[in-house]
Every structure is written in C-alpha cells, then in structure tokens.
Coordinates of C-alpha atoms in Angstrom, one line a residue:
M1 CA 27.3 -2.0 -12.5
A2 CA 27.4 -5.6 -11.0
S3 CA 30.3 -8.0 -11.7
D4 CA 28.9 -10.8 -9.7
G5 CA 26.8 -12.2 -12.4
R6 CA 23.5 -10.1 -11.7
L7 CA 23.6 -9.0 -15.5
K8 CA 22.7 -12.5 -16.4
V9 CA 20.1 -13.0 -14.3
G10 CA 16.7 -11.8 -15.5
I11 CA 13.8 -11.1 -13.2
L12 CA 10.0 -11.6 -13.9
M13 CA 7.6 -9.5 -11.6
V14 CA 3.9 -9.9 -11.7
V15 CA 1.5 -7.8 -9.8
E16 CA -2.5 -7.9 -10.6
N17 CA -4.1 -5.0 -8.5
L18 CA -2.1 -2.2 -9.9
P19 CA -0.5 -0.9 -13.2
V20 CA 3.2 -0.1 -13.0
P21 CA 4.7 2.2 -12.4
F22 CA 1.5 3.5 -10.8
D23 CA 2.5 0.8 -7.9
R24 CA 5.1 2.6 -6.4
R25 CA 6.5 -0.5 -4.2
V26 CA 6.8 -2.5 -7.3
W27 CA 8.4 0.2 -9.2
A28 CA 11.0 1.1 -6.7
E29 CA 11.8 -2.5 -6.2
A30 CA 12.3 -2.9 -10.1
R31 CA 14.5 0.3 -10.4
A32 CA 16.6 -1.2 -7.5
L33 CA 16.9 -4.4 -8.9
R34 CA 17.9 -2.9 -12.4
D35 CA 20.3 -0.5 -10.9
T36 CA 22.2 -3.6 -9.2
G37 CA 22.6 -5.1 -12.5
Y38 CA 19.7 -7.6 -12.9
T39 CA 17.3 -7.2 -16.1
V40 CA 13.5 -6.7 -15.2
S41 CA 10.4 -7.6 -16.7
I42 CA 7.1 -6.5 -15.5
I43 CA 3.6 -8.1 -16.3
C44 CA 0.8 -5.8 -14.9
P45 CA -2.7 -4.6 -15.7
K46 CA -3.8 -1.5 -18.0
G47 CA -5.3 1.4 -15.9
R48 CA -4.9 4.9 -14.1
G49 CA -3.5 6.4 -17.3
Y50 CA -1.2 3.5 -18.2
T51 CA -2.9 1.9 -21.0
R52 CA -0.1 1.2 -23.5
S53 CA 0.3 -2.7 -23.9
R54 CA 4.1 -2.7 -24.4
E55 CA 6.7 0.1 -23.3
V56 CA 10.2 0.1 -22.0
L57 CA 10.6 2.6 -19.1
E58 CA 14.0 3.3 -17.7
G59 CA 15.3 0.4 -18.8
I60 CA 12.7 -1.8 -17.6
K61 CA 10.2 -3.6 -19.9
V62 CA 6.6 -3.2 -19.1
Y63 CA 3.8 -5.5 -20.5
R64 CA 0.2 -4.6 -19.5
H65 CA -2.8 -6.6 -20.1
P66 CA -6.7 -5.7 -20.0
L67 CA -8.6 -6.0 -16.9
P68 CA -12.4 -6.2 -16.3
V69 CA -13.8 -3.2 -13.9
Q70 CA -13.6 -4.9 -10.5
G71 CA -17.3 -5.3 -8.9
A72 CA -17.9 -5.4 -5.0
A73 CA -19.4 -8.7 -5.3
L74 CA -17.6 -12.0 -5.1
A75 CA -18.3 -12.8 -8.5
G76 CA -16.8 -9.7 -9.6
Y77 CA -13.4 -10.4 -8.2
I78 CA -13.5 -14.1 -9.5
F79 CA -14.1 -12.9 -13.0
E80 CA -11.4 -10.3 -12.8
Y81 CA -8.8 -12.6 -11.2
S82 CA -9.6 -15.4 -13.9
V83 CA -8.9 -12.7 -16.8
A84 CA -5.8 -11.8 -15.0
L85 CA -4.3 -15.0 -14.7
F86 CA -5.1 -16.0 -18.3
F87 CA -2.8 -12.8 -19.4
Q88 CA -0.1 -13.4 -16.6
F89 CA 0.1 -17.2 -18.1
V90 CA 0.2 -16.4 -21.8
L91 CA 2.4 -13.2 -21.3
S92 CA 4.9 -15.2 -18.9
I93 CA 5.4 -17.8 -21.5
W94 CA 5.8 -15.2 -24.3
I95 CA 8.4 -13.2 -22.3
K96 CA 10.3 -16.4 -21.3
M97 CA 10.7 -17.1 -25.0
R98 CA 11.8 -13.9 -26.0
H99 CA 13.8 -12.4 -23.5
G100 CA 14.3 -15.3 -20.7
Y101 CA 14.2 -15.1 -17.0
N102 CA 15.8 -17.2 -13.8
I103 CA 13.4 -15.8 -11.3
I104 CA 9.6 -14.7 -10.8
H105 CA 8.6 -12.1 -8.4
I106 CA 4.9 -12.5 -7.7
C107 CA 3.2 -9.5 -5.6
N108 CA 0.1 -10.4 -4.4
P109 CA -3.0 -9.8 -4.0
P110 CA -4.6 -12.3 -4.8
D111 CA -2.7 -15.4 -3.0
F112 CA -3.2 -17.5 -6.2
L113 CA -0.9 -15.7 -8.8
F114 CA 1.3 -18.7 -8.6
L115 CA -0.9 -20.5 -10.9
S116 CA 0.0 -18.3 -13.9
C117 CA 3.7 -19.3 -13.5
A118 CA 4.1 -22.5 -11.5
I119 CA 4.8 -24.3 -14.4
M120 CA 8.3 -22.4 -14.6
K121 CA 9.4 -24.2 -11.8
V122 CA 9.9 -27.2 -13.9
F123 CA 12.5 -25.3 -16.0
G124 CA 14.5 -24.2 -13.0
V125 CA 12.9 -20.5 -12.4
K126 CA 12.8 -19.8 -9.0
I127 CA 9.9 -17.9 -7.3
V128 CA 10.2 -14.7 -4.8
F129 CA 6.5 -14.3 -3.1
D130 CA 6.3 -10.4 -2.1
H131 CA 3.7 -10.5 0.5
H132 CA 1.8 -7.2 -0.1
D133 CA -1.6 -7.8 1.6
L134 CA -3.3 -10.2 4.0
C135 CA -5.4 -11.9 1.8
P136 CA -7.6 -14.0 4.2
E137 CA -7.7 -10.5 6.4
L138 CA -8.8 -8.6 3.7
F139 CA -11.7 -11.2 2.8
I140 CA -13.0 -10.7 6.1
A141 CA -12.8 -7.0 6.1
K142 CA -14.5 -6.7 2.7
F143 CA -17.0 -9.3 3.3
N144 CA -17.3 -9.4 7.0
R145 CA -17.7 -13.3 7.2
K146 CA -15.3 -16.2 7.2
G147 CA -16.9 -19.5 5.8
A148 CA -15.6 -21.3 2.7
F149 CA -14.0 -18.7 1.0
Y150 CA -12.2 -17.7 4.0
R151 CA -10.7 -21.0 4.4
L152 CA -9.8 -21.4 0.7
M153 CA -8.0 -17.7 0.9
L154 CA -5.9 -19.5 3.7
F155 CA -5.2 -22.6 1.4
F156 CA -4.3 -20.3 -1.2
E157 CA -1.8 -18.4 0.8
K158 CA -0.2 -21.4 2.2
L159 CA 0.3 -22.8 -1.3
T160 CA 1.9 -19.7 -2.4
F161 CA 4.4 -19.9 0.6
R162 CA 5.1 -23.7 -0.3
I163 CA 6.1 -22.7 -3.9
A164 CA 8.0 -19.8 -3.1
D165 CA 11.8 -20.1 -2.6
V166 CA 12.0 -16.7 -0.8
S167 CA 9.3 -14.5 0.5
I168 CA 9.3 -10.7 1.2
A169 CA 7.4 -9.4 4.0
T170 CA 6.1 -5.7 4.4
N171 CA 6.7 -5.7 8.2
Q172 CA 7.4 -7.7 11.0
S173 CA 3.7 -9.0 11.4
Y174 CA 3.7 -10.3 8.0
R175 CA 7.2 -12.1 8.5
E176 CA 5.3 -13.7 11.8
I177 CA 2.3 -15.0 9.5
A178 CA 4.9 -16.1 6.7
I179 CA 6.7 -18.1 9.6
C180 CA 4.0 -19.3 12.1
R181 CA 0.7 -19.6 9.9
N182 CA 2.7 -20.9 6.7
G183 CA 5.8 -22.6 8.0
M184 CA 8.4 -20.7 5.9
H185 CA 11.9 -20.9 7.3
P186 CA 12.9 -17.9 9.1
D187 CA 16.2 -17.7 7.0
R188 CA 14.2 -17.3 3.7
V189 CA 11.7 -14.4 4.8
F190 CA 13.0 -11.0 4.4
V191 CA 11.1 -7.4 5.5
V192 CA 11.3 -4.7 3.1
R193 CA 9.1 -2.2 4.0
S194 CA 7.5 0.5 1.7
G195 CA 9.6 3.2 3.1
P196 CA 8.9 6.5 1.2
D197 CA 11.3 7.7 -1.6
L198 CA 12.6 10.7 -0.5
N199 CA 13.3 12.1 -4.0
R200 CA 9.6 11.6 -4.7
V201 CA 7.7 12.7 -1.5
K202 CA 8.7 16.8 -1.2
A203 CA 7.0 19.6 0.5
R204 CA 5.7 22.0 -1.9
A205 CA 4.4 25.7 -1.0
P206 CA 1.2 25.7 0.5
N207 CA -1.8 26.6 -1.2
H208 CA -4.4 28.2 1.3
K209 CA -7.4 27.6 -1.1
W210 CA -7.7 24.2 0.6
R211 CA -8.5 25.8 3.8
N212 CA -11.8 27.2 2.8
G213 CA -11.1 30.3 4.6
R214 CA -10.6 28.1 7.9
E215 CA -7.7 28.0 10.3
I216 CA -6.9 24.4 10.5
L217 CA -6.5 22.2 7.7
V218 CA -7.0 18.0 8.3
G219 CA -5.6 16.3 5.5
Y220 CA -6.3 12.4 4.4
V221 CA -4.8 10.7 1.3
G222 CA -5.8 7.0 0.5
V223 CA -8.2 4.6 -0.8
I224 CA -11.8 5.4 0.0
G225 CA -13.2 2.1 1.0
N226 CA -15.0 0.5 3.7
Q227 CA -12.0 -0.7 5.7
E228 CA -10.3 2.8 5.3
G229 CA -13.1 4.0 8.0
L230 CA -13.7 7.6 6.4
D231 CA -17.4 6.9 7.8
L232 CA -15.5 7.1 11.3
L233 CA -13.9 10.5 10.1
V234 CA -17.1 11.9 9.2
E235 CA -18.5 10.9 12.6
A236 CA -15.6 12.7 14.4
A237 CA -15.8 15.6 12.3
E238 CA -19.6 16.0 13.3
H239 CA -18.4 15.9 16.9
I240 CA -16.0 18.6 16.4
V241 CA -18.3 20.9 14.2
T242 CA -22.0 20.1 15.8
R243 CA -21.3 18.9 19.2
E244 CA -18.3 21.0 20.0
G245 CA -19.3 24.1 17.9
I246 CA -15.7 24.4 16.4
K247 CA -16.2 26.0 12.9
H248 CA -12.5 26.7 12.1
I249 CA -11.3 23.4 11.0
Q250 CA -11.6 22.0 7.3
F251 CA -11.4 18.5 6.1
V252 CA -9.7 17.4 2.7
V253 CA -10.2 13.7 1.5
V254 CA -7.6 13.1 -1.4
G255 CA -8.1 9.8 -3.2
D256 CA -11.1 7.5 -4.7
G257 CA -12.7 4.3 -4.3
E258 CA -15.7 2.5 -4.3
E259 CA -16.9 4.0 -1.0
R260 CA -16.4 7.5 -2.3
P261 CA -20.1 8.3 -3.4
I262 CA -21.1 6.8 0.0
V263 CA -19.0 9.0 2.2
E264 CA -20.0 12.2 0.3
K265 CA -23.6 11.6 0.8
L266 CA -22.9 10.8 4.5
V267 CA -21.1 14.3 4.9
E268 CA -24.1 15.8 3.2
A269 CA -26.4 14.2 5.3
R270 CA -24.7 15.2 8.5
G271 CA -24.8 19.0 7.3
L272 CA -20.8 18.9 6.8
S273 CA -20.6 19.6 3.2
D274 CA -18.9 23.0 3.5
F275 CA -16.2 21.4 6.1
F276 CA -15.2 18.7 3.6
S277 CA -13.6 18.8 0.0
F278 CA -12.9 15.8 -2.1
P279 CA -10.6 16.6 -5.0
G280 CA -10.3 12.9 -5.9
S281 CA -7.2 11.2 -7.1
V282 CA -4.6 13.8 -8.3
E283 CA -0.9 13.8 -9.5
D284 CA 1.8 14.0 -7.2
A285 CA 2.2 17.8 -7.3
V286 CA -1.1 18.5 -5.9
L287 CA -1.2 15.9 -3.6
F288 CA 1.9 17.2 -1.7
E289 CA 0.5 20.9 -2.1
I290 CA -2.4 19.7 -0.2
L291 CA -0.5 17.5 2.3
S292 CA 2.3 20.6 2.7
T293 CA -0.5 23.0 3.4
A294 CA -2.4 20.5 6.1
D295 CA -2.0 21.2 9.6
I296 CA -3.1 17.5 10.8
C297 CA -3.0 14.4 8.8
V298 CA -5.4 11.4 9.8
N299 CA -5.6 7.7 9.3
P300 CA -8.9 6.7 10.2
D301 CA -8.2 2.7 9.2
R302 CA -11.2 0.7 10.5
P303 CA -9.5 -1.3 13.4
N304 CA -9.7 -5.1 12.4
E305 CA -6.8 -7.8 11.6
M306 CA -6.1 -6.5 8.4
N307 CA -5.3 -3.0 9.4
D308 CA -3.9 -3.9 12.7
K309 CA -1.3 -6.0 10.8
S310 CA -0.3 -4.1 7.8
T311 CA 1.8 -0.9 7.2
M312 CA 0.0 2.0 5.5
N313 CA 2.0 4.0 3.1
K314 CA 0.1 7.2 3.8
I315 CA 1.3 7.1 7.5
M316 CA 4.8 7.6 6.1
E317 CA 4.2 10.1 3.5
Y318 CA 2.7 12.2 6.5
M319 CA 5.7 11.8 8.2
V320 CA 8.1 13.0 5.5
L321 CA 6.2 16.1 5.2
G322 CA 6.6 16.6 9.0
K323 CA 2.7 16.3 9.8
P324 CA 1.4 15.2 13.1
I325 CA -1.0 12.2 12.9
V326 CA -4.2 11.0 14.4
Q327 CA -4.9 7.5 14.0
F328 CA -6.6 4.5 16.0
D329 CA -4.1 2.3 18.1
L330 CA -3.0 -0.6 15.6
K331 CA -0.1 -2.3 16.0
E332 CA 1.6 -1.5 12.9
G333 CA 0.6 2.1 12.6
R334 CA 2.0 2.8 16.2
F335 CA 5.1 1.1 15.1
S336 CA 5.6 3.4 11.9
A337 CA 4.9 6.5 13.5
G338 CA 5.8 6.2 16.8
E339 CA 5.8 9.9 18.7
A340 CA 4.5 11.3 15.5
S341 CA 1.1 10.3 16.2
L342 CA -1.6 10.5 18.5
Y343 CA -3.6 7.3 18.9
A344 CA -7.7 7.4 19.6
N345 CA -9.2 4.1 21.5
N346 CA -10.3 1.9 18.6
T347 CA -13.7 2.9 16.7
D348 CA -13.9 5.8 19.7
T349 CA -15.0 8.8 17.2
T350 CA -15.4 11.0 20.1
D351 CA -11.8 10.4 21.3
F352 CA -10.6 10.8 17.7
A353 CA -12.2 14.2 17.2
A354 CA -10.6 15.0 20.9
K355 CA -7.1 14.4 19.5
I356 CA -7.5 16.2 16.5
I357 CA -9.1 19.3 18.6
L358 CA -5.6 18.7 20.8
L359 CA -3.8 19.1 18.2
A360 CA -5.2 22.0 16.4
K361 CA -5.0 23.8 19.6
D362 CA -1.4 23.2 20.2
R363 CA 0.9 24.6 17.5
E364 CA 4.0 23.6 19.7
L365 CA 3.0 20.0 20.0
R366 CA 2.1 19.7 16.3
D367 CA 5.7 21.0 15.2
K368 CA 7.3 18.5 17.8
M369 CA 5.4 15.5 16.5
G370 CA 6.2 16.7 12.9
R371 CA 9.8 16.9 13.7
S372 CA 10.0 13.5 15.2
G373 CA 8.4 11.8 12.4
R374 CA 10.4 13.3 9.8
I375 CA 13.8 12.3 11.6
R376 CA 12.4 8.8 12.0
V377 CA 11.9 8.3 8.3
E378 CA 15.0 10.0 7.6
K379 CA 17.0 7.8 9.6
E380 CA 15.2 4.3 9.6
L381 CA 12.4 4.2 7.2
A382 CA 12.8 5.6 4.1
W383 CA 13.2 3.5 0.9
Q384 CA 17.1 3.8 0.7
F385 CA 17.2 1.8 3.9
Q386 CA 15.2 -0.9 2.4
V387 CA 17.2 -1.8 -0.5
E388 CA 19.9 -4.1 1.1
N389 CA 17.1 -6.3 2.6
L390 CA 15.5 -6.5 -0.9
L391 CA 19.2 -7.5 -2.3
S392 CA 19.8 -9.7 0.1
A393 CA 16.2 -11.7 -0.5
Y394 CA 17.9 -12.2 -4.1
D395 CA 21.0 -13.2 -3.1
K396 CA 19.3 -15.8 -1.1
V397 CA 17.1 -17.1 -3.6
R398 CA 19.9 -17.5 -6.1
E399 CA 21.8 -19.9 -3.7
F400 CA 19.0 -22.5 -4.4

C-alpha cells in the first residue's frame, strides 16, 4: 500500500464509448491506480452485458448510465453524446458529494467530455485527459468529409487539452499531436500504451473446427466497421481463392459492428461463404482459442490518418500469442509489430493476398515472425511496462 498520501487521493474516471470492465484499457488503469493506493470511481455507459447501475468490482466503484443505441447518422451521435453528458454531469456531482475525489480522468471519444465535469475545476479538482482516439481524424474516417463539424472537432480537442492539467497519450504519434497541434507542454504529456495483460491473453488448446477442414486458418479480431477495412480483406481472399485457385485457406472474423451485415453480404456475393466464418463477439476463452488455432493473423485497417497514427490492440494480442501478421504499412502498426508482421502496399489487396500466401507456404517464416512478436511484447510492450508512466502522470498532476 502507498505511504505517500495516495490513499487520501480520490480519482473519478469518465468514459463514454464502452462499459467498464469491458473497456480493458480503462479497467487496467483503474486497477493499477487502486493497487498504488488511490481510491477509484468510474462513470461509464451500460452495455455489452454490463447493465447494473452501481456495483463495486475489486474495490472500484462503477456507476453506469443508460445510453441510446448509436446511429450511423450524425444526428444519432449528437443525441447519444447529449444523453451521456447529462448523466455524467449528474453522477459526477453525486459522487463528489458522496465519496469525494481530487482528480477527474476523462477518456475520449468524444472530445467534449470535459463539459460534464469542467465545473469541478472551480473546486480545485485536477483533470487528466486520456487521449484514446483522434476525434477529428475519426470524423473524417466515418463521414469522409471535413467542413464545419471537422473544425468543431478540432476546437473541442484543443479545449480539452487546454482544460487538462496532464494528458496521457497512447503512443508517440498522439503525444506529438498533444504538443504540436494543441500546445500541451511536453513535460505534461505521458505515453501510456495499451499494452496487453499477459495474465489475460493466454494461448489455448487449438480447436480445428475453426479450420473448416482446411490447412491454413487466417484470423481477424476487432470491430467490423468501415475504417477497419474488412472489405479489403474480402478482396484479398477473393484473389487467393478465385484468381489464384488456392482452396486450403480459411478465414475467421471475430467481432461485431455496424458493417458486419454488409461484409457478410459481400462475402456471399463473391462466392466465398464457405471460406469465411463470423462467430461474432465472443468471450475471451473462445477468442483466444480461435487465435491460438490461427496460423496467420491480419489487420486490414483502411489506410487513413486515423489508422496511421493509432495503435491497435489486436496487433499486440496477435503478438502475445506468437502469430505472424499481415497488415497495410501504417506508421504505428509498423512500430508495434516490427518484424512480427509483413506489410502490404496500402490499399493494394493483391499485395495483401500475396503476403498471406507467402506465409501460408512458409512454416519456418511464420514461426520466426511469431517468436519475434512474442519477445517484443514480453520485453517492451506488455501492460506491466506501462504502469510506471501512468503513475508518473499522476505524480505530475498532484504537483499542481
């Protein structure tokens, strides 16, 4: 237990887009802070099996609020965020009165969560901004345009950094944006990567039913949305199966999202239904069973500014399990995976397919790349190596 006063410091974490503990990064941060002696409360939405309004999990108080179903249209996002801000504001006041806290830790998206708790600055509460997503770049990726709303996103991003006492970046690219685009002093920006928890991500006994009788299994895990580029993976698979006539490769896509029905129809239209399976969102035991069975893992994220600068959790989970990876050549994807991945020319699905075929033919190369990835995570990228920077950020904010 801490002996430096941390036991007297309360933290309120606010997250909008995922419930806790399903949001693994927020939950890992909360547990690390609790273990260091801080008292932690969390405000988050209900969803994904977490529907209780209030509960205490491992000594952490979790308060969940209702959230309307997110629509694909802009109006749907505005309604969703308005409801979230209302509940966050009410709960932040209630928690302050009932339990008290000294620091608010806000996790984007969106970049205007500070509106729900900025008033607490008047009462001496400090704010830590945990920069999960590049909202202006995410806006372009979702709506394929800039205009007034894009400029509004930039404005809210800048305001968030202005009101924050300290910010946490998920990688070096995000740190540069905090400093160069938003004027945050370098001494107040800390990189805390979303490193995998080696106690959670563990290999399972392979289950060959996922191969559908085929020799090579290609695995994907993650959201199925437009920016995740699953349509590009389907094009690559069509090249492998139809144009190259290679029939011994099976694809399994784990996850869900608004684009899933579209991707499934695309697979059917290309005559590839027998070569793809879509188990949906699954519990960890099944997820890691599938990935443990896979021979190759893929990340077909569509090349854009958002994906180029973002670190994808799936990449490091693949690496923990010792899997060789194929992805497009994006800055942070290459930083994370290093020699554990082959990099296709951006949006070139023929090249993406060629990289999969190369790995399918070369077991020795697959093993070499898999070992490289596993070692890199164990020595540099695992969550245990990120905790020190997280605590440094909190030591800094307590100086103010």
